[in-house]
Coordinates of N, CA and C in Angstrom, one line a residue:
X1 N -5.1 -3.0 -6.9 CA -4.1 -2.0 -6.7 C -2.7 -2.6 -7.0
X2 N -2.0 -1.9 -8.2 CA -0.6 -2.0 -8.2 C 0.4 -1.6 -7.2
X3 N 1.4 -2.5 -6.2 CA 2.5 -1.7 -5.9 C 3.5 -3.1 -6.0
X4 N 4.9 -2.3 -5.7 CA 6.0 -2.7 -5.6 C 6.6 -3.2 -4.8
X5 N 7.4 -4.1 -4.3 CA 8.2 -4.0 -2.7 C 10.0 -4.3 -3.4
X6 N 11.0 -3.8 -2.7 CA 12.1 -4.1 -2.7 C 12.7 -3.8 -1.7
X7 N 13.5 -4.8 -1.3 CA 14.3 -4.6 -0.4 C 15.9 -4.7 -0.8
X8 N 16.6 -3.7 0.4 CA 18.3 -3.8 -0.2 C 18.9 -4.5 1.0
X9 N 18.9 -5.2 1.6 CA 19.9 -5.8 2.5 C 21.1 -5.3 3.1
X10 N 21.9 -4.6 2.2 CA 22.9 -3.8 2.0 C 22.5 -2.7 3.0
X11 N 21.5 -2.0 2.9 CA 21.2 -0.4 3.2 C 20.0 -0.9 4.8
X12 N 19.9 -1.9 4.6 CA 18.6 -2.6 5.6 C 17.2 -1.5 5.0
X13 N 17.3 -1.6 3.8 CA 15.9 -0.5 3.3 C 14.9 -1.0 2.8
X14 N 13.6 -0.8 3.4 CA 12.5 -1.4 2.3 C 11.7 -0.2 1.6
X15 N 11.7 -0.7 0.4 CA 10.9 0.6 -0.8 C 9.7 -0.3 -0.6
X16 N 8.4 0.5 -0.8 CA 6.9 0.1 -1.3 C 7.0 1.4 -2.1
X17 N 6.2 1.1 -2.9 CA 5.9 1.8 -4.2 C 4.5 1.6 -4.5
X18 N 3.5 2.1 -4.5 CA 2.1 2.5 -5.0 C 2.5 3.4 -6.4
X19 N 1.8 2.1 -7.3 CA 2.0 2.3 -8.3 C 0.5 2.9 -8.7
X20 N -0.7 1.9 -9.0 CA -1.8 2.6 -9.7 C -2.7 1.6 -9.1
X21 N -4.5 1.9 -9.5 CA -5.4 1.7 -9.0 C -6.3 1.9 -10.3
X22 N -7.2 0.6 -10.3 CA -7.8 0.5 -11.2 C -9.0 -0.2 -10.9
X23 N -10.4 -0.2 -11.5 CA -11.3 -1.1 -11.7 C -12.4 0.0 -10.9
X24 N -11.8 1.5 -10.3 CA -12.5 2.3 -9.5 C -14.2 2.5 -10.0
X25 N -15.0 2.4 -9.1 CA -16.1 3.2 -9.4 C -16.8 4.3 -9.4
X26 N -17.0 4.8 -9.8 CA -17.4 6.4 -10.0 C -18.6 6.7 -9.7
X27 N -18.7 7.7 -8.7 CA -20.1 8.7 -8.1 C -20.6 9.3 -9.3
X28 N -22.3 9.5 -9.5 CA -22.4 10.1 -10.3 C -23.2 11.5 -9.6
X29 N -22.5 12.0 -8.3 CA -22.8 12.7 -7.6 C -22.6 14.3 -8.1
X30 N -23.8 15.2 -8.9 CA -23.1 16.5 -9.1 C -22.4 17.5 -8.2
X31 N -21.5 17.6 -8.9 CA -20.8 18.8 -8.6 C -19.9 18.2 -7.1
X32 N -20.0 17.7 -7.7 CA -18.4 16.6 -6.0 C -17.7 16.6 -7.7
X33 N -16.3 16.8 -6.5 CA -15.1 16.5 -6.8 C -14.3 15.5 -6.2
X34 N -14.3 14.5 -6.6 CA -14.0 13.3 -5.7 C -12.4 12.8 -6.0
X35 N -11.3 13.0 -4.6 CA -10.0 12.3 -5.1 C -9.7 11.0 -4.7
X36 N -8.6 10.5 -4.9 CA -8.4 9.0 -3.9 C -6.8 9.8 -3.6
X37 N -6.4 8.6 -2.4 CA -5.2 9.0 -1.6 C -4.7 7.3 -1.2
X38 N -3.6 7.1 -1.5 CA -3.2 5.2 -0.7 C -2.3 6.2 0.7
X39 N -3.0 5.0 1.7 CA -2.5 5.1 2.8 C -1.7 4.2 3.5
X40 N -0.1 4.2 2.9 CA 0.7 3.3 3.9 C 0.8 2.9 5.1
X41 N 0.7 1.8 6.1 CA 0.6 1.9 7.5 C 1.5 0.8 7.8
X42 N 2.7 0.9 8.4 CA 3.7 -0.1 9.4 C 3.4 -0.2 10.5
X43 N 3.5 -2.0 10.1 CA 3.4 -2.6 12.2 C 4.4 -3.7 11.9
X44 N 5.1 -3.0 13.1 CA 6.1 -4.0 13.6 C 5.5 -5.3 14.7
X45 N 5.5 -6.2 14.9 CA 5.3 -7.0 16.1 C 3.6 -6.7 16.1
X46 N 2.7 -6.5 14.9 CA 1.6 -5.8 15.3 C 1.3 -4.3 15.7
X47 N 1.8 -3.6 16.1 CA 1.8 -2.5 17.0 C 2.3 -1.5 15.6
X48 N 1.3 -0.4 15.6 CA 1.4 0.9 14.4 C 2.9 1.6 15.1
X49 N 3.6 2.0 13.9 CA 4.7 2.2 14.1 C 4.5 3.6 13.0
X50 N 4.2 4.1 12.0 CA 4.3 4.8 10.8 C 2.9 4.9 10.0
X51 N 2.8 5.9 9.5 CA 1.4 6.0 8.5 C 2.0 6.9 7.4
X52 N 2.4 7.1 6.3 CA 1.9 7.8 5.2 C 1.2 7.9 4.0
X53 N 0.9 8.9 3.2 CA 0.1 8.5 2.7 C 0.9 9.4 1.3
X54 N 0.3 8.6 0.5 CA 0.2 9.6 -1.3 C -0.2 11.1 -1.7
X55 N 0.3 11.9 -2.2 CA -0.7 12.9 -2.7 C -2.4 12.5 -3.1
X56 N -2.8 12.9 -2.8 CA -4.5 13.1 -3.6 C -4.2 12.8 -5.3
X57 N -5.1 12.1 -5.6 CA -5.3 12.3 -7.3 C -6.8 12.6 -7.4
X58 N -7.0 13.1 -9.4 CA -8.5 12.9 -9.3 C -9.0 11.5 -9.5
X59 N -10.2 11.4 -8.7 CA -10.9 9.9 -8.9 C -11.2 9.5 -10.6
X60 N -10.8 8.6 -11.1 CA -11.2 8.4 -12.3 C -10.9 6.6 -12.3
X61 N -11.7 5.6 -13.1 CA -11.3 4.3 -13.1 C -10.3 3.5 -12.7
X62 N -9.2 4.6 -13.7 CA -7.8 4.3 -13.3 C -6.9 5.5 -12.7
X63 N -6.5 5.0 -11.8 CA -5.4 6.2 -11.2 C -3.9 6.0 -10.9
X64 N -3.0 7.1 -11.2 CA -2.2 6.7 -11.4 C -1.1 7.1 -10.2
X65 N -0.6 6.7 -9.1 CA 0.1 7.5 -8.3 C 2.0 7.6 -7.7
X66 N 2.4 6.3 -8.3 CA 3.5 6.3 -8.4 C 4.6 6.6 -7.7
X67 N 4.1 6.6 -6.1 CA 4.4 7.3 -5.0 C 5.4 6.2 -4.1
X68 N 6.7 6.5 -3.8 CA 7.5 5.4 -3.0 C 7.9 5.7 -1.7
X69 N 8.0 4.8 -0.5 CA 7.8 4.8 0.4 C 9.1 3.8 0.9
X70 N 10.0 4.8 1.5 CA 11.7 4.2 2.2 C 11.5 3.8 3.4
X71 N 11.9 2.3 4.2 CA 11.5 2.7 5.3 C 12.8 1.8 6.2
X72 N 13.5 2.3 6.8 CA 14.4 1.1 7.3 C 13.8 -0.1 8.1
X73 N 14.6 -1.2 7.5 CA 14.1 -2.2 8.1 C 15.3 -3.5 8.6
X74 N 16.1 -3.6 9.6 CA 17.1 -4.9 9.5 C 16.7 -6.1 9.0
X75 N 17.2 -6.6 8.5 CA 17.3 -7.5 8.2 C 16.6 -8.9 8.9
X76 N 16.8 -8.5 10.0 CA 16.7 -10.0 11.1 C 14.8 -9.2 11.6
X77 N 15.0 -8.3 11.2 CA 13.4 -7.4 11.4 C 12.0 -7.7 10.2
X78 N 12.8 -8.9 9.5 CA 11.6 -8.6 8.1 C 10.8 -9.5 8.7
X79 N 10.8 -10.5 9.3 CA 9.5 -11.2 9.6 C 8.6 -10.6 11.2
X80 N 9.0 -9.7 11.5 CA 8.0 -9.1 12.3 C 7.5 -8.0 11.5
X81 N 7.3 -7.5 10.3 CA 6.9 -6.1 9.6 C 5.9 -6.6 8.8
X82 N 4.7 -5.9 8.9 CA 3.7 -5.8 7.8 C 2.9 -4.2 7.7
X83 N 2.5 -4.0 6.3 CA 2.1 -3.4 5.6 C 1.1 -3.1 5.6
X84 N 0.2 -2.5 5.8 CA -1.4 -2.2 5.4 C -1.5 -1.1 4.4
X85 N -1.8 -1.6 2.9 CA -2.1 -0.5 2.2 C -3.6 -0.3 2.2
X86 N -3.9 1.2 2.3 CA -5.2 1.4 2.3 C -6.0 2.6 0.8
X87 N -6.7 2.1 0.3 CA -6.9 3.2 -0.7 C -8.4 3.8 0.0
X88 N -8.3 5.6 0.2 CA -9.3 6.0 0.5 C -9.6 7.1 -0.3
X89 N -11.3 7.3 -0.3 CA -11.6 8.8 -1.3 C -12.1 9.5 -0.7
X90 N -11.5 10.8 -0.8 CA -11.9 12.0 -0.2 C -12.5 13.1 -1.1
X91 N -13.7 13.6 -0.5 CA -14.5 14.2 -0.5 C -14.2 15.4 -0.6
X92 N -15.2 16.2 -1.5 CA -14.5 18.4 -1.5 C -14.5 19.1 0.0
X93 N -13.6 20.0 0.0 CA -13.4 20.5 1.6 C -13.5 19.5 2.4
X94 N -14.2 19.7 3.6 CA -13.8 18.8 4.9 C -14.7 17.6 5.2
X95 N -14.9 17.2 3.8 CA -16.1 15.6 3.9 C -15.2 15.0 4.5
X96 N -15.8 13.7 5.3 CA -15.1 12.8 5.9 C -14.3 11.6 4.6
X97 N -13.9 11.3 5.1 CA -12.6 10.5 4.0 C -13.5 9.0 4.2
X98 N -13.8 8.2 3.0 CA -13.7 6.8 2.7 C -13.5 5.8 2.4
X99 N -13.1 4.8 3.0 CA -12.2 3.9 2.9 C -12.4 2.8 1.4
X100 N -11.9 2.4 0.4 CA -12.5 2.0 -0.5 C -11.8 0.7 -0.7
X101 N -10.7 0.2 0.1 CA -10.6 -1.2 0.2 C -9.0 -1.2 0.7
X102 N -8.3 -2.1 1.2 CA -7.2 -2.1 1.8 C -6.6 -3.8 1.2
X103 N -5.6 -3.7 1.6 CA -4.8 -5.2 1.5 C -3.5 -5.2 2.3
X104 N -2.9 -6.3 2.6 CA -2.0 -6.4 3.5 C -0.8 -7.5 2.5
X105 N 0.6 -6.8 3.1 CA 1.7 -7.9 3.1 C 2.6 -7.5 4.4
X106 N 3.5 -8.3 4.2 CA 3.8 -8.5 5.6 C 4.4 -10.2 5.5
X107 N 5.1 -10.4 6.3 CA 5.3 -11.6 7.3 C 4.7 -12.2 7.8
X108 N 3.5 -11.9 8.6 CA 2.7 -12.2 9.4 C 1.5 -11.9 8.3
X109 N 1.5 -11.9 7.7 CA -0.2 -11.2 6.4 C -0.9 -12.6 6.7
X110 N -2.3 -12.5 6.6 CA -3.0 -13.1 6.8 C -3.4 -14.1 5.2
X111 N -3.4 -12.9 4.2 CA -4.1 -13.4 3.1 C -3.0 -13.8 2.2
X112 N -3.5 -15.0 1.2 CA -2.1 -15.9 0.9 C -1.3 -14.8 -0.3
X113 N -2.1 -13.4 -1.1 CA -1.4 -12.8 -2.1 C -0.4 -12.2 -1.3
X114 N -1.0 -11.4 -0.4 CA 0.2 -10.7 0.4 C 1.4 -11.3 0.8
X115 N 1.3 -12.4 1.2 CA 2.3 -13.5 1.8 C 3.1 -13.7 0.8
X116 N 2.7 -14.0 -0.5 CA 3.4 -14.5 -1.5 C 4.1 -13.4 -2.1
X117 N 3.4 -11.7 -2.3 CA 4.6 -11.2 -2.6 C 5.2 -11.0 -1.6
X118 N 5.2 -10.6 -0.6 CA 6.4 -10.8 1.1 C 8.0 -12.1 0.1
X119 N 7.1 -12.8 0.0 CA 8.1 -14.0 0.0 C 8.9 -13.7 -1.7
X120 N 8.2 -13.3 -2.4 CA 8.7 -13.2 -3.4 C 9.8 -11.9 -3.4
X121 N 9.7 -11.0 -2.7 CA 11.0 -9.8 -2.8 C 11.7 -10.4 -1.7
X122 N 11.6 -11.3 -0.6 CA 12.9 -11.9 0.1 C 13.6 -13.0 -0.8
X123 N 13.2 -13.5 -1.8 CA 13.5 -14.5 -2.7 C 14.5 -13.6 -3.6
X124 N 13.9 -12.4 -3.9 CA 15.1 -11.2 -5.1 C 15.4 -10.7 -4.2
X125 N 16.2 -10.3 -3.4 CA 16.7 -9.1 -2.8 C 17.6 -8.4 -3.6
X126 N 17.3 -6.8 -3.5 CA 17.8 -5.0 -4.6 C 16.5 -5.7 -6.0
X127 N 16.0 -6.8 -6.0 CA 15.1 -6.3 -7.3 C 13.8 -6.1 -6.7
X128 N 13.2 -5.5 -8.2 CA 11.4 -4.9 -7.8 C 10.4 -6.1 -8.2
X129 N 10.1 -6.4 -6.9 CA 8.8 -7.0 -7.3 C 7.3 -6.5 -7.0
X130 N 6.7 -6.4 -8.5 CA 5.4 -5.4 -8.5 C 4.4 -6.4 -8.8
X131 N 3.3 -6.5 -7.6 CA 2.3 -7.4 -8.3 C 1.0 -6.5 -7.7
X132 N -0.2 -7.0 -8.5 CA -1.6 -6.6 -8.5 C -1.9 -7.1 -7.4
X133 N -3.1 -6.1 -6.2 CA -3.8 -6.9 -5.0 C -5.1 -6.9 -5.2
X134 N -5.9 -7.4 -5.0 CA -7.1 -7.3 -4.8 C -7.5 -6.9 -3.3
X135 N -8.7 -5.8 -3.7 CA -8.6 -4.8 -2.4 C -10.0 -5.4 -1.7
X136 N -9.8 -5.6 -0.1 CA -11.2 -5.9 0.6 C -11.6 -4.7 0.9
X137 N -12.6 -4.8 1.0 CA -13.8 -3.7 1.0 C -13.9 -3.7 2.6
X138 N -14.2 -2.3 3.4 CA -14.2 -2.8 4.7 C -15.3 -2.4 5.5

């Protein structure tokens, strides 16, 4: 999954940006209509603070969603904030939603990609840094 982070110092604002999703695999289930949706989730200190999520797209290999996400943050607050992006696909009418892999940044991120972009948009601050994650399956 492509996204973005920038932060402004200035405004105490952090942008994430879900950009696109790629490598998807496809049901060959008739007559489903299958979407995806990324699901932003903020934890401060650990503790869920925020959830949003993208419009629905249709499922196809690559998807494209382009969707940005404002969130205030001070300054002296960036090393207690992490991110959980989650990409899930949803099913026609009221199927239950499934999860199809997540990744984390953050401060506190466990896995060293996430950490490294974390460190890499405190390194630019007002510029965009967009890198690829590889998503765990859960």
């Amino acid at each position: 999954m492509l996204f973005s982070l920038c932060y402004n110092p200035d405004a105490a604002n952090l942008t994430l940006t879900v950009l696109k999703a790629r490598g998807l695999t496809m049901q060959l289930d008739k007559g489903k209509d299958l979407s995806v949706y990324a699901k932003v989730t903020l934890y401060v200190r650990r503790k869920l603070v925020r959830t949003k999520k993208t419009p629905t797209v249709r499922k196809t290999p690559e998807v494209e969603f382009n969707s940005s996400f404002d969130i205030h943050v001070p300054y002296h607050a960036l090393g207690e904030v992490d991110l959980l992006v989650t990409l899930c696909e949803k099913g026609p009418g009221l199927a239950p939603r499934k999860i199809v892999g997540r990744t984390q940044v953050g401060g506190n991120c466990l896995c060293e990609q996430g950490l490294q972009h974390w460190q890499d948009m405190l390194l630019s601050p007002k510029s965009t840094c967009a890198q690829w994650h590889v998503l765990c399956e859960s």
